[in-house]
Amino acid sequence: MPQSAKTPPTSPAAPAPQPPAGPLPEATHRTVEVPGGRIHLVEQGSGPLVLMVHGFPESWYSWRHQLPALAAAGYRAVAIDVRGYGRSSKPRDVAAYRMLAHVADNAAVVRALGEETAIIVGHDWGSPIAANTALLRPDVFTAVALLSVPYAPRGGIRPTDAFARLGGPGEFYVSYFQEPGRAEAEIDPDVRGWIAGFYAAASGEAKSASDGDHVGGFSVLPGGKLSDRFPEKLPLPLPWLTEADLDFYAGEFERTGLTGGLNRYRNVDRDWDDLAAWDGAALRQPSLFIGGEHDAPTNWMADAIKAFPHTLPGLTGSHILDGCGHWVQQERAEEVNHLLLDWLGSLPASAARTAP
């Protein structure tokens, strides 16, 4: 297995060009039926299918730089709105957001697109969704790329018990998100401001200016709110996040609310029960990992990266981007596109085939 390597920015002085906010003019939007309702997706290009899965609090739009790049390289690039987001279905039942439901959604999207197999790429919550999708459906998903959150098999500790140990003097944000309505009460009065602060707090710019405390910045002090820990002096917009980008994200969440996205966190123990049969399971398809030097989950889960020789035996590349924060495919679009395309081009033909 190749060693984890820090990858310096290719052009630190010039951020990647920003496309206009909103639907990409060359891309096609549609919804497809899945067992749990419908999934909205955006696709561009033709060739082997690459399915991209976003995290919290994001959107298909988080892949706006990757869609045209992959399409231009000869791939059918598809970015979905995960259930609970955008124009996808938003079930009321918290249990409808369990990992098994997301796996079923992804497999159904591939079938709805007329394909038999796909390569899956995930960021943030999309990373464990992508990993478990490949783990449970190796017949459909032939390769997997994970951004920000390393693969960690189901283990012996119930997740909420593990999260309760984090947060320092406060409450770790995943624990804070567990109670329905609690985080929503903080977010709903100023959705745009909260999202901007959350993005800024997890960015490379914020972490470069901090003391390196990746956990404390995402904990809630007694009687406080998560937004109390957002940076006060970080200027917005950021080089990689324009006002128009923020307007797009805010418009989506002002319309839908954030409960669907938060419900993913509220299923961590349910997932632990559901995936008991896969305890400690390795993910054997060809794989890729990309994290950021200042990416909190990448740092929290350093032990998971060290375990890659055992947990990701098909790993062909592990990269830590210098100075990069959590939003890797947005903060370092050109670098991520380069790494993805190199990896996709290295896959065996059997992992990148199209439907007959």
PDB file of N, CA, C and O in Angstrom, residues 125 159-179 182-183 198 207 213-222 225-226 229 265 268 296-297 300-301:
ATOM      1  N   TRP A 125     -20.145  12.952   5.411  1.00  0.00           N
ATOM      2  CA  TRP A 125     -21.023  11.805   5.624  1.00  0.00           C
ATOM      3  C   TRP A 125     -21.128  10.957   4.358  1.00  0.00           C
ATOM      4  O   TRP A 125     -21.396   9.749   4.421  1.00  0.00           O
ATOM      5  N   PRO A 159     -21.520   3.948  18.974  1.00  0.00           N
ATOM      6  CA  PRO A 159     -21.054   5.281  18.574  1.00  0.00           C
ATOM      7  C   PRO A 159     -21.389   6.397  19.551  1.00  0.00           C
ATOM      8  O   PRO A 159     -20.535   7.240  19.838  1.00  0.00           O
ATOM      9  N   THR A 160     -22.610   6.431  20.075  1.00  0.00           N
ATOM     10  CA  THR A 160     -22.925   7.542  20.987  1.00  0.00           C
ATOM     11  C   THR A 160     -22.089   7.478  22.257  1.00  0.00           C
ATOM     12  O   THR A 160     -21.779   8.521  22.849  1.00  0.00           O
ATOM     13  N   ASP A 161     -21.684   6.282  22.670  1.00  0.00           N
ATOM     14  CA  ASP A 161     -20.796   6.171  23.819  1.00  0.00           C
ATOM     15  C   ASP A 161     -19.417   6.730  23.484  1.00  0.00           C
ATOM     16  O   ASP A 161     -18.789   7.412  24.305  1.00  0.00           O
ATOM     17  N   ALA A 162     -18.957   6.445  22.270  1.00  0.00           N
ATOM     18  CA  ALA A 162     -17.653   6.961  21.851  1.00  0.00           C
ATOM     19  C   ALA A 162     -17.682   8.476  21.730  1.00  0.00           C
ATOM     20  O   ALA A 162     -16.753   9.169  22.182  1.00  0.00           O
ATOM     21  N   PHE A 163     -18.737   9.029  21.144  1.00  0.00           N
ATOM     22  CA  PHE A 163     -18.813  10.478  20.962  1.00  0.00           C
ATOM     23  C   PHE A 163     -18.935  11.201  22.302  1.00  0.00           C
ATOM     24  O   PHE A 163     -18.486  12.334  22.448  1.00  0.00           O
ATOM     25  N   ALA A 164     -19.543  10.537  23.288  1.00  0.00           N
ATOM     26  CA  ALA A 164     -19.698  11.161  24.597  1.00  0.00           C
ATOM     27  C   ALA A 164     -18.357  11.414  25.276  1.00  0.00           C
ATOM     28  O   ALA A 164     -18.258  12.249  26.171  1.00  0.00           O
ATOM     29  N   ARG A 165     -17.318  10.709  24.831  1.00  0.00           N
ATOM     30  CA  ARG A 165     -15.988  10.881  25.415  1.00  0.00           C
ATOM     31  C   ARG A 165     -15.230  12.049  24.803  1.00  0.00           C
ATOM     32  O   ARG A 165     -14.162  12.424  25.294  1.00  0.00           O
ATOM     33  N   LEU A 166     -15.751  12.579  23.699  1.00  0.00           N
ATOM     34  CA  LEU A 166     -15.084  13.676  22.995  1.00  0.00           C
ATOM     35  C   LEU A 166     -15.693  15.015  23.409  1.00  0.00           C
ATOM     36  O   LEU A 166     -16.692  15.072  24.107  1.00  0.00           O
ATOM     37  N   GLY A 167     -15.068  16.087  22.937  1.00  0.00           N
ATOM     38  CA  GLY A 167     -15.627  17.412  23.163  1.00  0.00           C
ATOM     39  C   GLY A 167     -14.948  18.212  24.246  1.00  0.00           C
ATOM     40  O   GLY A 167     -15.287  19.367  24.473  1.00  0.00           O
ATOM     41  N   GLY A 168     -13.988  17.587  24.974  1.00  0.00           N
ATOM     42  CA  GLY A 168     -13.287  18.333  26.011  1.00  0.00           C
ATOM     43  C   GLY A 168     -14.257  18.771  27.096  1.00  0.00           C
ATOM     44  O   GLY A 168     -15.060  17.976  27.594  1.00  0.00           O
ATOM     45  N   PRO A 169     -14.231  20.070  27.449  1.00  0.00           N
ATOM     46  CA  PRO A 169     -15.140  20.542  28.506  1.00  0.00           C
ATOM     47  C   PRO A 169     -16.583  20.688  28.041  1.00  0.00           C
ATOM     48  O   PRO A 169     -17.483  20.933  28.844  1.00  0.00           O
ATOM     49  N   GLY A 170     -16.820  20.538  26.750  1.00  0.00           N
ATOM     50  CA  GLY A 170     -18.161  20.703  26.221  1.00  0.00           C
ATOM     51  C   GLY A 170     -18.750  19.398  25.726  1.00  0.00           C
ATOM     52  O   GLY A 170     -18.331  18.308  26.107  1.00  0.00           O
ATOM     53  N   GLU A 171     -19.723  19.528  24.861  1.00  0.00           N
ATOM     54  CA  GLU A 171     -20.435  18.394  24.285  1.00  0.00           C
ATOM     55  C   GLU A 171     -20.071  18.305  22.802  1.00  0.00           C
ATOM     56  O   GLU A 171     -20.232  19.269  22.060  1.00  0.00           O
ATOM     57  N   PHE A 172     -19.561  17.167  22.387  1.00  0.00           N
ATOM     58  CA  PHE A 172     -19.165  16.985  20.996  1.00  0.00           C
ATOM     59  C   PHE A 172     -20.365  17.225  20.086  1.00  0.00           C
ATOM     60  O   PHE A 172     -21.498  16.870  20.424  1.00  0.00           O
ATOM     61  N   TYR A 173     -20.112  17.833  18.930  1.00  0.00           N
ATOM     62  CA  TYR A 173     -21.222  18.278  18.090  1.00  0.00           C
ATOM     63  C   TYR A 173     -22.121  17.131  17.647  1.00  0.00           C
ATOM     64  O   TYR A 173     -23.333  17.324  17.494  1.00  0.00           O
ATOM     65  N   VAL A 174     -21.583  15.921  17.436  1.00  0.00           N
ATOM     66  CA  VAL A 174     -22.428  14.798  17.044  1.00  0.00           C
ATOM     67  C   VAL A 174     -23.406  14.457  18.172  1.00  0.00           C
ATOM     68  O   VAL A 174     -24.569  14.134  17.921  1.00  0.00           O
ATOM     69  N   SER A 175     -22.962  14.556  19.405  1.00  0.00           N
ATOM     70  CA  SER A 175     -23.863  14.346  20.538  1.00  0.00           C
ATOM     71  C   SER A 175     -24.911  15.459  20.602  1.00  0.00           C
ATOM     72  O   SER A 175     -26.093  15.194  20.883  1.00  0.00           O
ATOM     73  N   TYR A 176     -24.483  16.672  20.348  1.00  0.00           N
ATOM     74  CA  TYR A 176     -25.390  17.825  20.342  1.00  0.00           C
ATOM     75  C   TYR A 176     -26.485  17.668  19.301  1.00  0.00           C
ATOM     76  O   TYR A 176     -27.627  18.099  19.502  1.00  0.00           O
ATOM     77  N   PHE A 177     -26.171  17.022  18.176  1.00  0.00           N
ATOM     78  CA  PHE A 177     -27.135  16.844  17.087  1.00  0.00           C
ATOM     79  C   PHE A 177     -28.142  15.731  17.349  1.00  0.00           C
ATOM     80  O   PHE A 177     -29.090  15.568  16.575  1.00  0.00           O
ATOM     81  N   GLN A 178     -27.954  14.930  18.394  1.00  0.00           N
ATOM     82  CA  GLN A 178     -28.775  13.736  18.553  1.00  0.00           C
ATOM     83  C   GLN A 178     -30.245  14.031  18.835  1.00  0.00           C
ATOM     84  O   GLN A 178     -31.132  13.345  18.330  1.00  0.00           O
ATOM     85  N   GLU A 179     -30.545  15.025  19.636  1.00  0.00           N
ATOM     86  CA  GLU A 179     -31.931  15.287  20.040  1.00  0.00           C
ATOM     87  C   GLU A 179     -32.682  16.017  18.930  1.00  0.00           C
ATOM     88  O   GLU A 179     -32.306  17.138  18.566  1.00  0.00           O
ATOM     89  N   ARG A 182     -33.231  20.153  18.544  1.00  0.00           N
ATOM     90  CA  ARG A 182     -32.302  20.970  19.336  1.00  0.00           C
ATOM     91  C   ARG A 182     -31.394  21.817  18.432  1.00  0.00           C
ATOM     92  O   ARG A 182     -31.326  23.042  18.588  1.00  0.00           O
ATOM     93  N   ALA A 183     -30.698  21.185  17.505  1.00  0.00           N
ATOM     94  CA  ALA A 183     -29.840  21.940  16.592  1.00  0.00           C
ATOM     95  C   ALA A 183     -30.674  22.802  15.653  1.00  0.00           C
ATOM     96  O   ALA A 183     -30.274  23.921  15.308  1.00  0.00           O
ATOM     97  N   PHE A 198     -20.423  27.531   9.802  1.00  0.00           N
ATOM     98  CA  PHE A 198     -20.025  26.120   9.858  1.00  0.00           C
ATOM     99  C   PHE A 198     -18.977  25.828   8.790  1.00  0.00           C
ATOM    100  O   PHE A 198     -17.963  25.165   9.058  1.00  0.00           O
ATOM    101  N   LYS A 207      -8.556  26.754  10.270  1.00  0.00           N
ATOM    102  CA  LYS A 207      -7.670  25.869  11.001  1.00  0.00           C
ATOM    103  C   LYS A 207      -6.224  26.334  10.923  1.00  0.00           C
ATOM    104  O   LYS A 207      -5.449  26.139  11.850  1.00  0.00           O
ATOM    105  N   ASP A 213      -6.574  22.779  17.627  1.00  0.00           N
ATOM    106  CA  ASP A 213      -7.557  22.017  18.401  1.00  0.00           C
ATOM    107  C   ASP A 213      -8.714  21.643  17.498  1.00  0.00           C
ATOM    108  O   ASP A 213      -9.663  22.398  17.335  1.00  0.00           O
ATOM    109  N   HIS A 214      -8.644  20.439  16.904  1.00  0.00           N
ATOM    110  CA  HIS A 214      -9.653  20.034  15.929  1.00  0.00           C
ATOM    111  C   HIS A 214     -10.948  19.585  16.581  1.00  0.00           C
ATOM    112  O   HIS A 214     -11.987  19.574  15.931  1.00  0.00           O
ATOM    113  N   VAL A 215     -10.906  19.184  17.855  1.00  0.00           N
ATOM    114  CA  VAL A 215     -12.112  18.728  18.529  1.00  0.00           C
ATOM    115  C   VAL A 215     -12.820  19.883  19.229  1.00  0.00           C
ATOM    116  O   VAL A 215     -14.032  20.069  19.105  1.00  0.00           O
ATOM    117  N   GLY A 216     -12.070  20.705  19.958  1.00  0.00           N
ATOM    118  CA  GLY A 216     -12.680  21.763  20.743  1.00  0.00           C
ATOM    119  C   GLY A 216     -13.502  22.731  19.922  1.00  0.00           C
ATOM    120  O   GLY A 216     -14.503  23.266  20.402  1.00  0.00           O
ATOM    121  N   GLY A 217     -13.110  22.969  18.684  1.00  0.00           N
ATOM    122  CA  GLY A 217     -13.859  23.877  17.828  1.00  0.00           C
ATOM    123  C   GLY A 217     -15.199  23.325  17.403  1.00  0.00           C
ATOM    124  O   GLY A 217     -16.021  24.063  16.856  1.00  0.00           O
ATOM    125  N   PHE A 218     -15.440  22.039  17.653  1.00  0.00           N
ATOM    126  CA  PHE A 218     -16.711  21.423  17.281  1.00  0.00           C
ATOM    127  C   PHE A 218     -17.374  20.812  18.519  1.00  0.00           C
ATOM    128  O   PHE A 218     -17.938  19.723  18.466  1.00  0.00           O
ATOM    129  N   SER A 219     -17.288  21.551  19.607  1.00  0.00           N
ATOM    130  CA  SER A 219     -17.977  21.143  20.822  1.00  0.00           C
ATOM    131  C   SER A 219     -18.812  22.309  21.325  1.00  0.00           C
ATOM    132  O   SER A 219     -18.542  23.472  21.014  1.00  0.00           O
ATOM    133  N   VAL A 220     -19.840  21.969  22.069  1.00  0.00           N
ATOM    134  CA  VAL A 220     -20.785  22.959  22.577  1.00  0.00           C
ATOM    135  C   VAL A 220     -20.579  23.083  24.083  1.00  0.00           C
ATOM    136  O   VAL A 220     -20.722  22.096  24.824  1.00  0.00           O
ATOM    137  N   LEU A 221     -20.264  24.270  24.532  1.00  0.00           N
ATOM    138  CA  LEU A 221     -20.056  24.486  25.957  1.00  0.00           C
ATOM    139  C   LEU A 221     -21.398  24.475  26.697  1.00  0.00           C
ATOM    140  O   LEU A 221     -22.440  24.748  26.096  1.00  0.00           O
ATOM    141  N   PRO A 222     -21.406  24.158  27.969  1.00  0.00           N
ATOM    142  CA  PRO A 222     -22.675  24.096  28.720  1.00  0.00           C
ATOM    143  C   PRO A 222     -23.472  25.385  28.580  1.00  0.00           C
ATOM    144  O   PRO A 222     -22.958  26.487  28.784  1.00  0.00           O
ATOM    145  N   LYS A 225     -24.213  27.251  22.304  1.00  0.00           N
ATOM    146  CA  LYS A 225     -24.599  26.760  20.980  1.00  0.00           C
ATOM    147  C   LYS A 225     -23.336  26.417  20.208  1.00  0.00           C
ATOM    148  O   LYS A 225     -22.253  26.940  20.498  1.00  0.00           O
ATOM    149  N   LEU A 226     -23.488  25.580  19.207  1.00  0.00           N
ATOM    150  CA  LEU A 226     -22.335  25.244  18.373  1.00  0.00           C
ATOM    151  C   LEU A 226     -21.786  26.487  17.687  1.00  0.00           C
ATOM    152  O   LEU A 226     -20.575  26.654  17.554  1.00  0.00           O
ATOM    153  N   ARG A 229     -18.778  28.691  18.714  1.00  0.00           N
ATOM    154  CA  ARG A 229     -17.391  28.317  18.434  1.00  0.00           C
ATOM    155  C   ARG A 229     -16.972  28.665  17.014  1.00  0.00           C
ATOM    156  O   ARG A 229     -15.835  28.389  16.620  1.00  0.00           O
ATOM    157  N   TYR A 265     -27.058  11.900  11.528  1.00  0.00           N
ATOM    158  CA  TYR A 265     -26.346  11.767  12.800  1.00  0.00           C
ATOM    159  C   TYR A 265     -27.170  10.980  13.817  1.00  0.00           C
ATOM    160  O   TYR A 265     -26.612  10.324  14.698  1.00  0.00           O
ATOM    161  N   VAL A 268     -26.663   6.883  14.134  1.00  0.00           N
ATOM    162  CA  VAL A 268     -25.367   6.215  14.280  1.00  0.00           C
ATOM    163  C   VAL A 268     -25.471   4.933  15.100  1.00  0.00           C
ATOM    164  O   VAL A 268     -24.821   3.926  14.777  1.00  0.00           O
ATOM    165  N   ALA A 296     -10.663  18.274  10.158  1.00  0.00           N
ATOM    166  CA  ALA A 296     -10.882  17.711  11.491  1.00  0.00           C
ATOM    167  C   ALA A 296     -11.113  16.202  11.481  1.00  0.00           C
ATOM    168  O   ALA A 296     -10.434  15.470  12.222  1.00  0.00           O
ATOM    169  N   PRO A 297     -12.051  15.647  10.684  1.00  0.00           N
ATOM    170  CA  PRO A 297     -12.234  14.197  10.722  1.00  0.00           C
ATOM    171  C   PRO A 297     -10.995  13.418  10.290  1.00  0.00           C
ATOM    172  O   PRO A 297     -10.724  12.339  10.827  1.00  0.00           O
ATOM    173  N   TRP A 300      -8.999  13.510  13.525  1.00  0.00           N
ATOM    174  CA  TRP A 300      -9.614  12.697  14.570  1.00  0.00           C
ATOM    175  C   TRP A 300      -9.372  11.216  14.311  1.00  0.00           C
ATOM    176  O   TRP A 300      -9.205  10.431  15.239  1.00  0.00           O
ATOM    177  N   MET A 301      -9.393  10.841  13.047  1.00  0.00           N
ATOM    178  CA  MET A 301      -9.369   9.433  12.671  1.00  0.00           C
ATOM    179  C   MET A 301      -8.007   9.015  12.127  1.00  0.00           C
ATOM    180  O   MET A 301      -7.902   8.165  11.237  1.00  0.00           O
TER     181      MET A 301
END
